[in-house]
CSV table of C-alpha atoms in Angstrom, one decimal:
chain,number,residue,atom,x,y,z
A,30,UNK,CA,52.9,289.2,192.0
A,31,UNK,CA,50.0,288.4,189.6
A,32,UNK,CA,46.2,288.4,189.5
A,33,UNK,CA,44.1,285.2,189.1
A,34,UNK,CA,40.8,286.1,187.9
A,35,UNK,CA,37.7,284.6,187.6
A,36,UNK,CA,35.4,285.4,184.4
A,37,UNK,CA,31.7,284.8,183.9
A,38,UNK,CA,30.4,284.0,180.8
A,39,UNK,CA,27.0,286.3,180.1
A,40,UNK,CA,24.9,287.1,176.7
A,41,UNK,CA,25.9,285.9,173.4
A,42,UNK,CA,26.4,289.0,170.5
A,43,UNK,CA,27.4,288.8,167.3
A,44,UNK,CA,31.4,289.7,167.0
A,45,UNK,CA,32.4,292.6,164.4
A,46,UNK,CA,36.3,291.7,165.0
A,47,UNK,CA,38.4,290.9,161.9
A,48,UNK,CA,37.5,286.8,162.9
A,49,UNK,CA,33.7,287.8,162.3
A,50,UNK,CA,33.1,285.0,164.9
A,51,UNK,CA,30.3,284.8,167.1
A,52,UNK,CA,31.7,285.7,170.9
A,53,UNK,CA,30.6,285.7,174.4
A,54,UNK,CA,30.4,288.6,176.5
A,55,UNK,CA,31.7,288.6,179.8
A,56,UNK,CA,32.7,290.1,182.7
A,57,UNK,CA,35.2,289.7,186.1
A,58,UNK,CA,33.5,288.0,188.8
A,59,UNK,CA,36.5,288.1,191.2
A,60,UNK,CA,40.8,288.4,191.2
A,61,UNK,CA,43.3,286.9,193.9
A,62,UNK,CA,47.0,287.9,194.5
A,63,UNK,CA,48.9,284.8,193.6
A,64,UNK,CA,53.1,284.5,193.1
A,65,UNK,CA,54.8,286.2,191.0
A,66,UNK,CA,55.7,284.2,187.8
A,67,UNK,CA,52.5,282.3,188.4
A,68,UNK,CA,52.7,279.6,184.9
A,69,UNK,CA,50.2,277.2,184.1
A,70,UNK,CA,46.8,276.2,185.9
A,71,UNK,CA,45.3,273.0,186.4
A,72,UNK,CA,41.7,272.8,188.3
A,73,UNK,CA,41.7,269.3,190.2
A,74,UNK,CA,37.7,268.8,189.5
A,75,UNK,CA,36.5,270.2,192.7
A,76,UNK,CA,38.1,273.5,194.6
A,77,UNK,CA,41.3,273.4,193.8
A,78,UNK,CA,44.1,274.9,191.2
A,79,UNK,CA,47.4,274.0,190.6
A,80,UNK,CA,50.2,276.3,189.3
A,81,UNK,CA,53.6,276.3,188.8
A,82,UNK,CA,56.4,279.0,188.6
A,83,UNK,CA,58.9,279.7,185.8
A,84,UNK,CA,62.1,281.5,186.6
A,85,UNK,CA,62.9,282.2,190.0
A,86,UNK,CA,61.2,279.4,192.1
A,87,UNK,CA,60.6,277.3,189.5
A,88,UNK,CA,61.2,274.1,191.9
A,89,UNK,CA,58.0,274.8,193.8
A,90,UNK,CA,53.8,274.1,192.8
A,91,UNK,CA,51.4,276.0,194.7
A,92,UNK,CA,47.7,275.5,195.5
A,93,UNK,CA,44.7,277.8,195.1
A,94,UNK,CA,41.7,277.6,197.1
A,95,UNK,CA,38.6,278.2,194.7
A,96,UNK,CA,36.2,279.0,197.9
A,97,UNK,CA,38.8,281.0,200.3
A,98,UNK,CA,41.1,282.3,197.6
A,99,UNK,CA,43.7,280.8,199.9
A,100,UNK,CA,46.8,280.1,198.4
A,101,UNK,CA,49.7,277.5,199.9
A,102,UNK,CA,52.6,275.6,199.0
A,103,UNK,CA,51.9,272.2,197.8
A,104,UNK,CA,55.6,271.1,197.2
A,105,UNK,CA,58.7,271.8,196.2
A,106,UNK,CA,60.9,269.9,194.2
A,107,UNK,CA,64.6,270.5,193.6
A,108,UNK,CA,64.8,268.3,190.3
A,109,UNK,CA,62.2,270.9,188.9
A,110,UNK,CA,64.1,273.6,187.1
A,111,UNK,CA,60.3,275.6,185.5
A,112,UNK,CA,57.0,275.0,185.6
A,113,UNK,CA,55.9,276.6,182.3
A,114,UNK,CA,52.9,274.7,182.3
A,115,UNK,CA,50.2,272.5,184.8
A,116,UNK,CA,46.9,270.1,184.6
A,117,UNK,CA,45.7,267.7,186.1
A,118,UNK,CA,44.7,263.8,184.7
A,119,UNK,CA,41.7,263.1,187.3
A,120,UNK,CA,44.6,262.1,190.1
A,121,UNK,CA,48.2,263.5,189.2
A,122,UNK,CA,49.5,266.9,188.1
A,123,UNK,CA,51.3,267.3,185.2
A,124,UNK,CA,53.7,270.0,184.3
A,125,UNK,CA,56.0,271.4,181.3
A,126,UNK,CA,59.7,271.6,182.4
A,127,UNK,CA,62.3,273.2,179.9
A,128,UNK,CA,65.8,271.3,180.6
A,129,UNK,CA,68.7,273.8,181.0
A,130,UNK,CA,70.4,273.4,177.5
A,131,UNK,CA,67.9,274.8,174.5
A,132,UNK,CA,69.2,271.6,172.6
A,133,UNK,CA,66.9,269.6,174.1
A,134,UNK,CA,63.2,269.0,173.9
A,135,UNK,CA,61.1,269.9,177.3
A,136,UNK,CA,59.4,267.5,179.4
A,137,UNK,CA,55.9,266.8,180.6
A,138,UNK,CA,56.5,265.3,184.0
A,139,UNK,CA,54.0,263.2,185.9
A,140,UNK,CA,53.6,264.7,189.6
A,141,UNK,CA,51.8,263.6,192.9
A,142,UNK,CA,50.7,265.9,195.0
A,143,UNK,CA,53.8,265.5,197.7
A,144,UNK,CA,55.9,266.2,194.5
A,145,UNK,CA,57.4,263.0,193.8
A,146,UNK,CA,58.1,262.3,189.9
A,147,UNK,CA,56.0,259.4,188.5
A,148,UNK,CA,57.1,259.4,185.0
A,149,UNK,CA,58.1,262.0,181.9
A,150,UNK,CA,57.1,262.1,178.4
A,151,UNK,CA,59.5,264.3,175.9
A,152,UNK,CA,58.0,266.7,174.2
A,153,UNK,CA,58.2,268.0,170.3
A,154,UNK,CA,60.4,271.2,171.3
A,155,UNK,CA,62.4,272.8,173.9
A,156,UNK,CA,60.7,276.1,174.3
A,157,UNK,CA,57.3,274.8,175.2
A,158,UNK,CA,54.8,275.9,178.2
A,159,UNK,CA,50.9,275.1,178.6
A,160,UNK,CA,49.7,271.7,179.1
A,161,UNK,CA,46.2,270.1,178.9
A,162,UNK,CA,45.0,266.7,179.6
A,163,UNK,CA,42.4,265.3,177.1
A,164,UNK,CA,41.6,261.3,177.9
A,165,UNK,CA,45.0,260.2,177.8
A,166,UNK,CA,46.5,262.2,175.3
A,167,UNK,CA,48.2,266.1,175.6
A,168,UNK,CA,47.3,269.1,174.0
A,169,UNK,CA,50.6,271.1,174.6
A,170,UNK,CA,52.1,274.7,173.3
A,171,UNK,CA,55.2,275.9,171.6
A,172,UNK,CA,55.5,279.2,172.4
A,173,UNK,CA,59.2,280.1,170.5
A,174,UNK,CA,59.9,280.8,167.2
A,175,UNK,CA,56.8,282.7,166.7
A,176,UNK,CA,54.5,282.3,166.0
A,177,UNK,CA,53.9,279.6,167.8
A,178,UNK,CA,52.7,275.9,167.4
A,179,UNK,CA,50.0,273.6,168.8
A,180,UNK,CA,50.8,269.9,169.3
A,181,UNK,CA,48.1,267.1,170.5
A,182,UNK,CA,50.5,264.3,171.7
A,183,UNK,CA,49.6,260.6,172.8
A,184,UNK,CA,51.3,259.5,176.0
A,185,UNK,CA,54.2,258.8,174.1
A,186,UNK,CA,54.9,261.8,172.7
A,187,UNK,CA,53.7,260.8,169.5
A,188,UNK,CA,52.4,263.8,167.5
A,189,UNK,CA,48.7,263.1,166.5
A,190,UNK,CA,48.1,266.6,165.2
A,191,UNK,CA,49.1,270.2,165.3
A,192,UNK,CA,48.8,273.7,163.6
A,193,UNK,CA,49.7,277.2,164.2
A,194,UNK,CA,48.7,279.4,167.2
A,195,UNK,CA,46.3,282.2,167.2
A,196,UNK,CA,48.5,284.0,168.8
A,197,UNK,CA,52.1,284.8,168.9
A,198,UNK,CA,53.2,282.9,172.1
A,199,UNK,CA,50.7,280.3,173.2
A,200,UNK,CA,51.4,280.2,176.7
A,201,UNK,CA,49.1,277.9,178.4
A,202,UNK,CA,45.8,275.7,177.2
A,203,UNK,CA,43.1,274.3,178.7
A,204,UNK,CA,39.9,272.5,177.2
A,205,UNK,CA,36.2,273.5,177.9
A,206,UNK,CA,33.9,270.7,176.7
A,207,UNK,CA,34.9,270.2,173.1
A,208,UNK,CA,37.2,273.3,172.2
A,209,UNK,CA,40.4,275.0,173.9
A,210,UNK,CA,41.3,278.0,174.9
A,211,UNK,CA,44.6,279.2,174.6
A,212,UNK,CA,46.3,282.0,177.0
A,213,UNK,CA,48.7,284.2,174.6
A,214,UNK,CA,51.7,285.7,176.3
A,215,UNK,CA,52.7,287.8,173.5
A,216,UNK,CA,49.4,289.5,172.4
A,217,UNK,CA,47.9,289.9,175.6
A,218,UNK,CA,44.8,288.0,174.6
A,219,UNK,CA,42.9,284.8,175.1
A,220,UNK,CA,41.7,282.7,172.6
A,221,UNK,CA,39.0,280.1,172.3
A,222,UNK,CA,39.7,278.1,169.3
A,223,UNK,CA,38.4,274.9,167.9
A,224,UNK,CA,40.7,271.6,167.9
A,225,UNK,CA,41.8,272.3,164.4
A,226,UNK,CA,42.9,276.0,165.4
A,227,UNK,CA,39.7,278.1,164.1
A,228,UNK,CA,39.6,280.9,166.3
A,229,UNK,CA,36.0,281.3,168.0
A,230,UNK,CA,36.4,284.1,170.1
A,231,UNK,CA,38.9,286.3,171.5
A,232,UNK,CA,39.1,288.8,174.3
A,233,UNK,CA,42.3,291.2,175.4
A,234,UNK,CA,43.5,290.0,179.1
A,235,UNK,CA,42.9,292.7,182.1
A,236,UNK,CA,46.6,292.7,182.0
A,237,UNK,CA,49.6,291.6,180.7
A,238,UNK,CA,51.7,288.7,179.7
A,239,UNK,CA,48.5,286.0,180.5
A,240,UNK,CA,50.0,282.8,181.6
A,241,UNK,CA,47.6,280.2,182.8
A,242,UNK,CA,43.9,279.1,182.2
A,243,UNK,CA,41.6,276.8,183.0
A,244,UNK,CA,37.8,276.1,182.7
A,245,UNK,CA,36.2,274.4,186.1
A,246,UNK,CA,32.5,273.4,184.2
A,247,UNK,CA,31.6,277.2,185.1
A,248,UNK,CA,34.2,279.8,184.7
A,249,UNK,CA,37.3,280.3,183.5
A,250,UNK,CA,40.5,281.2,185.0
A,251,UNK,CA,43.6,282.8,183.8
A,252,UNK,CA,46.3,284.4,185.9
A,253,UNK,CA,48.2,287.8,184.1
């Protein structure tokens, strides 16, 4: 099983970490049980998130209910092998699926919400989970060899830029306004970076082995 939590944003301090960035204080406003595995999260713009499972499964996408903490089944579908990674475009999900043989690259499939496959783009590497949508083009991770990589992709799967992680294995991404933050599976920590990888702040998960975030306008999510 892991945790979803919800984080508040409070008062702004000046941060005496090794970045000497200024940070954001914050604290836990509330955590749900969600499925074990739990990979990715994608906020559909009103009171509902999206994840995926990796592993054990990996065929199936669940829903989260923001109000009731509620969480339910949304599909399952046996040409999924993994759900590293999930977002959502203003009407489909999207999520990362590694194929079975490390020889080739992943996918970022193209899902509506019965679970039928619209299309697929191929991505820069095979080991590769987090996934975020940014007006038609991709911000997506690769989380092996460390450290790992950042990619912004066009809906072709064109590179358009990248750079290294913060962290040693970015495991999921999500955008709030103009910046990302970056779940690290690795180091236990979540990073807010700029889009060409400055790290702005960074705060140690309430657990381990973070593996989804999102920002809904007012709070962020991550599951550990």
């Amino acid at each position: 099983m892991k945790k979803l939590i919800l984080f508040s944003f409070v008062t702004l301090f000046l941060s005496s970490s090794q970045f000497a960035q200024d940070s954001k204080d914050w604290s836990i406003v509330a955590s749900y049980p969600i499925y074990g595995k739990a990979s990715g999260l994608a906020w559909d713009g009103s009171s509902t998130i999206y994840y995926g499972i990796y592993g054990t499964n990996g065929d199936k996408v669940y829903n989260f209910n923001t109000a009731s903490g509620a969480t339910n089944l949304q599909f399952s579908n046996p040409a999924i092998d993994d759900s590293y990674g999930a977002t959502w475009d203003g009407q489909y999900i999207w999520i990362i699926d590694q194929p079975a043989s490390s020889n080739d690259p992943a996918l970022a499939t193209k899902l509506d919400l019965s679970g039928n496959i619209i299309s697929t783009i191929t991505l820069p590497d095979h080991y590769m989970s987090g996934i975020a949508y940014d007006n038609g083009d991709f911000w997506v991770c690769t989380y092996y060899p460390d450290p790992g990589t950042i990619y912004k992709i066009n809906s072709s799967g064109t590179i358009l830029t990248q750079f290294q992680s913060p962290g040693e294995q970015p495991w999921d991404i999500c955008l709030e306004n103009g910046d990302l933050w970056v779940a690290d599976y690795y180091d236990d920590m979540l990073y807010k970076i700029d889009m060409s990888g400055t790290i702005l702040e960074s705060h140690p998960a309430d657990n381990i082995k973070p593996s989804g975030i999102v920002y809904d306008g007012n709070y962020l999510w991550y599951c550990d």
